[in-house]
Tab-separated table of C-alpha atoms in Angstrom:
chain	number	residue	atom	x	y	z
A	1	TYR	CA	-14.882	-7.538	16.477
A	2	PRO	CA	-12.590	-5.026	14.739
A	3	ALA	CA	-12.333	-1.552	16.172
A	4	TYR	CA	-13.254	-0.151	12.678
A	5	PRO	CA	-15.696	-1.389	10.126
A	6	PRO	CA	-14.504	-2.476	6.761
A	7	PHE	CA	-13.886	0.551	4.545
A	8	VAL	CA	-15.358	-0.110	1.104
A	9	CYS	CA	-15.774	2.661	-1.411
A	10	ALA	CA	-15.741	3.144	-5.166
A	11	GLY	CA	-14.576	5.893	-7.480
A	12	GLN	CA	-13.760	9.300	-6.077
A	13	ASN	CA	-15.151	8.283	-2.661
A	14	GLY	CA	-12.009	6.177	-2.378
A	15	CYS	CA	-10.134	9.489	-1.718
A	16	LEU	CA	-12.090	9.792	1.518
A	17	GLY	CA	-10.343	8.331	4.515
A	18	HIS	CA	-12.403	5.891	6.481
A	19	TYR	CA	-15.408	6.105	4.213
A	20	THR	CA	-17.827	3.260	3.411
A	21	GLY	CA	-20.415	3.771	0.661
A	22	SER	CA	-24.054	3.019	0.736
A	23	GLY	CA	-25.266	-0.516	0.408
A	24	GLY	CA	-27.091	0.371	-2.810
A	25	SER	CA	-24.077	1.418	-4.793
A	26	LEU	CA	-23.210	-0.566	-7.880
A	27	LEU	CA	-19.696	-0.969	-9.341
A	28	ARG	CA	-19.351	0.194	-12.843
A	29	GLU	CA	-16.853	-0.837	-15.604
A	30	GLY	CA	-13.771	1.486	-15.484
A	31	GLU	CA	-14.302	2.217	-11.623
A	32	LEU	CA	-11.736	1.891	-9.004
A	33	LEU	CA	-12.704	0.083	-5.713
A	34	PHE	CA	-10.737	0.851	-2.526
A	35	LEU	CA	-10.717	-1.446	0.438
A	36	GLU	CA	-9.276	-1.131	3.852
A	37	ILE	CA	-10.080	-4.113	6.078
A	38	GLY	CA	-8.826	-5.130	9.573
A	39	GLY	CA	-8.746	-8.330	11.446
A	40	CYS	CA	-8.864	-8.642	15.236
A	41	TYR	CA	-7.724	-11.402	17.669
A	42	GLU	CA	-8.117	-10.832	21.456
A	43	ARG	CA	-8.197	-7.042	20.713
A	44	TYR	CA	-4.926	-7.114	18.726
A	45	HIS	CA	-5.456	-5.804	15.183
A	46	ALA	CA	-3.843	-6.103	11.729
A	47	ALA	CA	-5.067	-4.033	8.765
A	48	MET	CA	-4.673	-4.114	5.045
A	49	MET	CA	-5.457	-1.800	2.060
A	50	ARG	CA	-5.986	-3.227	-1.471
A	51	SER	CA	-7.456	-1.648	-4.582
A	52	CYS	CA	-9.360	-3.163	-7.362
A	53	TYR	CA	-10.370	-2.047	-10.856
A	54	VAL	CA	-13.391	-3.099	-12.831
A	55	GLY	CA	-12.006	-3.882	-16.273
A	56	THR	CA	-9.692	-6.152	-18.198
A	57	LYS	CA	-6.666	-3.699	-18.237
A	58	LEU	CA	-5.521	-0.907	-15.965
A	59	PRO	CA	-5.431	2.674	-17.466
A	60	ALA	CA	-1.879	3.999	-17.706
A	61	VAL	CA	-2.477	6.493	-14.717
A	62	LEU	CA	-3.542	3.728	-12.529
A	63	ALA	CA	-0.747	1.353	-13.607
A	64	SER	CA	1.704	4.167	-12.684
A	65	ALA	CA	0.127	4.543	-9.235
A	66	GLU	CA	0.183	0.785	-8.617
A	67	GLU	CA	3.925	0.695	-9.509
A	68	ALA	CA	4.808	3.650	-7.322
A	69	VAL	CA	2.831	2.545	-4.280
A	70	ALA	CA	4.134	-1.003	-4.406
A	71	LYS	CA	7.691	0.421	-4.755
A	72	ALA	CA	7.179	2.878	-1.815
A	73	MET	CA	6.071	-0.121	0.230
A	74	GLU	CA	9.151	-2.164	-0.634
A	75	ILE	CA	11.648	0.749	-0.073
A	76	ALA	CA	9.951	1.714	3.192
A	77	MET	CA	10.019	-1.878	4.541
A	78	ALA	CA	13.661	-2.281	3.648
A	79	ALA	CA	14.456	0.835	5.631
A	80	MET	CA	12.401	0.139	8.751
A	81	LYS	CA	15.151	-1.138	11.078
A	82	PRO	CA	15.811	-0.501	14.762
A	83	GLY	CA	17.445	2.989	15.388
A	84	VAL	CA	16.167	4.580	12.080
A	85	LEU	CA	14.063	7.688	12.438
A	86	ALA	CA	10.367	7.425	11.317
A	87	LYS	CA	10.662	10.575	9.316
A	88	GLU	CA	13.593	9.251	7.394
A	89	VAL	CA	11.444	6.295	6.250
A	90	ASP	CA	8.584	8.531	5.486
A	91	ALA	CA	10.757	10.719	3.265
A	92	LYS	CA	11.878	7.627	1.292
A	93	ALA	CA	8.279	6.718	0.620
A	94	ARG	CA	7.355	10.248	-0.290
A	95	GLU	CA	10.161	10.530	-2.709
A	96	VAL	CA	8.799	7.665	-4.692
A	97	LEU	CA	5.198	8.850	-4.594
A	98	GLY	CA	6.275	12.440	-5.332
A	99	SER	CA	7.563	11.433	-8.771
A	100	LEU	CA	4.003	10.695	-9.928
A	101	GLY	CA	3.098	14.310	-10.462
A	102	ALA	CA	0.434	16.831	-9.686
A	103	ASP	CA	-2.617	14.525	-10.260
A	104	PHE	CA	-1.700	12.359	-7.298
A	105	THR	CA	-2.041	13.318	-3.692
A	106	MET	CA	-0.106	11.567	-0.907
A	107	SER	CA	-1.374	10.719	2.461
A	108	LEU	CA	-0.520	12.807	5.514
A	109	ARG	CA	1.454	9.957	7.055
A	110	SER	CA	2.951	6.833	5.698
A	111	GLY	CA	2.366	4.651	8.657
A	112	TYR	CA	1.457	4.385	12.372
A	113	SER	CA	1.721	1.699	15.157
A	114	ILE	CA	-1.078	-0.744	15.468
A	115	GLY	CA	-1.837	-3.251	18.127
A	116	LEU	CA	-4.477	-3.282	20.901
A	117	GLY	CA	-7.593	-1.520	19.630
A	118	PHE	CA	-11.042	-0.738	20.702
A	119	TYR	CA	-13.907	1.052	18.935
A	120	THR	CA	-13.404	3.563	17.365
A	121	ASP	CA	-9.704	3.157	16.315
A	122	TRP	CA	-7.243	0.314	15.774
A	123	GLY	CA	-4.347	2.639	15.190
A	124	GLU	CA	-1.869	4.012	17.870
A	125	ALA	CA	-0.689	7.085	15.996
A	126	GLN	CA	-0.692	8.961	19.345
A	127	PHE	CA	2.223	6.585	20.235
A	128	PHE	CA	4.023	6.321	16.935
A	129	LYS	CA	3.534	7.736	13.535
A	130	MET	CA	5.572	8.114	10.255
A	131	ASP	CA	5.292	11.552	8.945
A	132	PRO	CA	7.696	14.444	7.944
A	133	GLY	CA	7.748	15.801	11.525
A	134	SER	CA	8.278	12.581	13.506
A	135	ASP	CA	11.490	12.215	15.425
A	136	GLN	CA	10.485	8.851	16.778
A	137	VAL	CA	12.874	5.963	16.369
A	138	PHE	CA	11.909	2.393	15.115
A	139	GLN	CA	12.562	-0.372	17.669
A	140	GLU	CA	12.690	-4.093	16.944
A	141	GLY	CA	9.288	-5.808	17.491
A	142	MET	CA	7.220	-2.759	16.605
A	143	VAL	CA	4.122	-3.479	14.618
A	144	ILE	CA	3.269	-0.837	12.002
A	145	HIS	CA	0.399	-0.394	9.580
A	146	LEU	CA	2.453	0.858	6.641
A	147	ILE	CA	0.188	3.019	4.356
A	148	PRO	CA	1.998	4.948	1.594
A	149	TRP	CA	-1.208	5.394	-0.535
A	150	VAL	CA	-2.205	7.902	-3.028
A	151	GLN	CA	-5.366	9.671	-4.201
A	152	VAL	CA	-5.611	9.694	-8.019
A	153	GLN	CA	-7.489	12.558	-9.409
A	154	GLY	CA	-10.632	11.396	-11.313
A	155	HIS	CA	-10.334	7.882	-10.193
A	156	GLY	CA	-10.005	7.312	-6.361
A	157	GLY	CA	-7.691	5.797	-3.841
A	158	VAL	CA	-4.758	3.381	-4.563
A	159	GLY	CA	-3.674	1.651	-1.438
A	160	LEU	CA	-1.589	-1.492	-1.156
A	161	SER	CA	-0.777	-1.397	2.622
A	162	ASP	CA	0.263	-4.201	4.935
A	163	THR	CA	0.654	-4.554	8.661
A	164	VAL	CA	4.380	-5.195	9.241
A	165	LEU	CA	6.863	-6.209	11.928
A	166	VAL	CA	10.084	-4.310	12.491
A	167	THR	CA	13.100	-6.614	12.589
A	168	GLN	CA	16.945	-6.151	12.345
A	169	SER	CA	16.826	-6.800	8.692
A	170	GLY	CA	13.847	-4.585	7.858
A	171	ALA	CA	10.089	-4.903	8.093
A	172	LYS	CA	8.237	-8.201	7.463
A	173	SER	CA	4.663	-8.296	6.333
A	174	LEU	CA	2.356	-10.215	8.677
A	175	PHE	CA	0.343	-11.411	5.562
A	176	ASP	CA	0.967	-14.063	3.029
A	177	CYS	CA	1.213	-11.821	0.032
A	178	ARG	CA	1.305	-14.731	-2.416
A	179	ASP	CA	-2.410	-14.774	-2.130
A	180	LEU	CA	-2.936	-11.005	-1.999
A	181	PRO	CA	-0.065	-9.400	-3.892
A	182	ARG	CA	0.520	-5.706	-3.615
A	183	ARG	CA	-1.172	-4.813	-6.880
A	184	ILE	CA	-4.476	-3.573	-8.233
A	185	HIS	CA	-6.613	-6.558	-8.694
A	186	LEU	CA	-8.748	-6.673	-11.875
A	187	ILE	CA	-12.551	-7.435	-11.561
A	188	PRO	CA	-13.694	-8.685	-14.967
A	189	PRO	CA	-16.862	-6.814	-16.191
A	190	PRO	CA	-19.882	-9.229	-16.705
A	191	ALA	CA	-19.121	-9.679	-20.349
A	192	HIS	CA	-15.578	-10.770	-19.701
A	193	ARG	CA	-16.057	-12.894	-16.558
A	194	PRO	CA	-14.503	-16.456	-17.030
A	195	PHE	CA	-17.335	-18.414	-15.500
A	196	GLY	CA	-19.781	-19.248	-18.242
A	197	PRO	CA	-21.446	-22.300	-19.669
A	198	GLU	CA	-18.170	-23.986	-20.623
A	199	GLU	CA	-16.770	-23.478	-17.096
A	200	ALA	CA	-19.969	-24.762	-15.613
A	201	ARG	CA	-19.653	-27.915	-17.667
A	202	LYS	CA	-16.040	-28.317	-16.405
A	203	VAL	CA	-17.176	-27.996	-12.836
A	204	ARG	CA	-19.795	-30.678	-13.334
A	205	SER	CA	-17.211	-32.996	-14.891
A	206	VAL	CA	-14.503	-32.342	-12.378
A	207	LEU	CA	-16.688	-32.822	-9.335
A	208	GLY	CA	-18.641	-35.717	-10.808
A	209	LEU	CA	-21.912	-33.817	-10.551
A	210	GLU	CA	-25.180	-35.186	-11.876
A	211	PRO	CA	-28.654	-33.677	-12.032
A	212	THR	CA	-30.418	-34.251	-8.696
A	213	PRO	CA	-33.770	-35.949	-8.832
A	214	LEU	CA	-37.105	-34.283	-8.749
A	215	VAL	CA	-39.408	-35.693	-6.057
A	216	LYS	CA	-43.212	-35.342	-6.365
A	217	ILE	CA	-44.671	-34.048	-3.090
A	218	SER	CA	-48.210	-33.272	-4.191
A	219	ASP	CA	-50.718	-33.937	-6.761
A	220	GLY	CA	-51.266	-30.203	-6.981
A	221	PHE	CA	-54.412	-28.037	-6.898
A	222	PRO	CA	-56.515	-26.248	-9.328
A	223	GLY	CA	-54.475	-24.804	-12.141
A	224	VAL	CA	-51.363	-26.849	-11.040
A	225	ALA	CA	-50.826	-30.440	-12.215
A	226	ALA	CA	-48.304	-31.436	-9.516
A	227	VAL	CA	-45.679	-30.068	-7.178
A	228	TYR	CA	-42.066	-31.263	-7.221
A	229	VAL	CA	-38.949	-30.438	-5.288
A	230	LYS	CA	-35.344	-31.096	-6.088
A	231	ASP	CA	-33.773	-33.632	-3.682
A	232	GLU	CA	-30.309	-32.042	-2.960
A	233	SER	CA	-29.497	-34.673	-0.333
A	234	LYS	CA	-28.208	-36.779	-3.290
A	235	ARG	CA	-25.554	-34.228	-4.381
A	236	MET	CA	-22.056	-35.499	-3.792
A	237	GLY	CA	-23.187	-37.101	-0.546
A	238	LEU	CA	-23.099	-33.683	1.124
A	239	GLN	CA	-26.834	-33.187	1.503
A	240	ALA	CA	-26.650	-29.623	0.328
A	241	PHE	CA	-25.950	-27.690	-2.844
A	242	LYS	CA	-24.385	-24.607	-1.619
A	243	VAL	CA	-21.008	-26.237	-0.763
A	244	VAL	CA	-20.350	-27.180	-4.422
A	245	GLY	CA	-19.088	-23.738	-5.310
A	246	GLY	CA	-16.914	-23.638	-2.204
A	247	ALA	CA	-15.353	-27.013	-3.101
A	248	TYR	CA	-14.549	-25.870	-6.648
A	249	ALA	CA	-13.081	-22.473	-5.420
A	250	MET	CA	-10.807	-24.372	-2.944
A	251	LEU	CA	-9.715	-26.720	-5.775
A	252	ARG	CA	-8.796	-23.719	-7.910
A	253	PHE	CA	-6.898	-22.144	-4.917
A	254	MET	CA	-4.936	-25.381	-4.383
A	255	CYS	CA	-4.013	-25.620	-8.072
A	256	LYS	CA	-2.841	-21.930	-8.052
A	257	ARG	CA	-0.608	-22.608	-5.002
A	258	LEU	CA	0.658	-25.843	-6.597
A	259	ALA	CA	1.307	-24.100	-9.918
A	260	GLN	CA	-0.759	-26.635	-11.670
A	261	PRO	CA	-3.639	-26.367	-14.182
A	262	VAL	CA	-7.096	-26.968	-12.868
A	263	PRO	CA	-8.014	-30.723	-13.374
A	264	GLU	CA	-10.642	-31.788	-15.771
A	265	THR	CA	-11.533	-35.263	-14.367
A	266	SER	CA	-12.284	-36.573	-10.878
A	267	ASP	CA	-9.167	-38.794	-11.042
A	268	GLN	CA	-7.077	-35.691	-11.560
A	269	VAL	CA	-8.789	-33.987	-8.616
A	270	LYS	CA	-7.704	-36.864	-6.386
A	271	LEU	CA	-3.990	-36.405	-7.392
A	272	VAL	CA	-4.242	-32.688	-6.484
A	273	LEU	CA	-5.803	-33.479	-3.046
A	274	GLU	CA	-3.000	-35.903	-2.187
A	275	GLN	CA	-0.387	-33.124	-2.483
A	276	GLU	CA	0.781	-30.764	0.285
A	277	LEU	CA	0.578	-27.032	-0.236
A	278	PRO	CA	3.953	-25.143	-0.202
């Protein structure tokens, strides 16, 4: 289990470090969602921040924050080499974020070491941290949670952090950022979501789905003529209906990685499944 719970908060609450909103909160169109989530394997941790926006296009202020935070990450990672002072890399990140203006607040530190962790902390800032006063020196093999994030007045937090490994040529992310690029991810509002009747028809066609049969299980009782149930054991030979969405999601993921359009027939699906992911 991770030493911290997932931090999930919307709007201005995204400016609060290590905050998770109540389960009853609903995302609204035009709202920013801030996520900080860690994974754990045999007590070793890796953490990541990402931000999302409910809408079809980022407001200019958030687009500027996205660009600056992503740039600060790239510059810091390039500078994180053995022998370099932590405060020097912190200064490079702050120089980028400082150009945003007065409506943006930077974090107190731009990174800290991460590794073995137990409740209630996965970080090791007591051993190594990146802030203006740190005279500590990077060493090859260090693992750092790099977090040059900003708080945007009136919107919330924009964080695009990665857990990175210090090497001779700079820091390398431990994540495959092709799947989770460092940008603010758009969440389409209900009226703009791509999955509608047309997409549903495509799913049925691609996966070769047919209506599952109704089976009569009772002649009924007063006021009810008969009782039927849907026999989902006939669906795709999988004996369940819930896996259909997962199968289609995996197909879309594979097509994205292969840079191919989503197939429209079951024969085209077979061709996709025969390929190896890059």
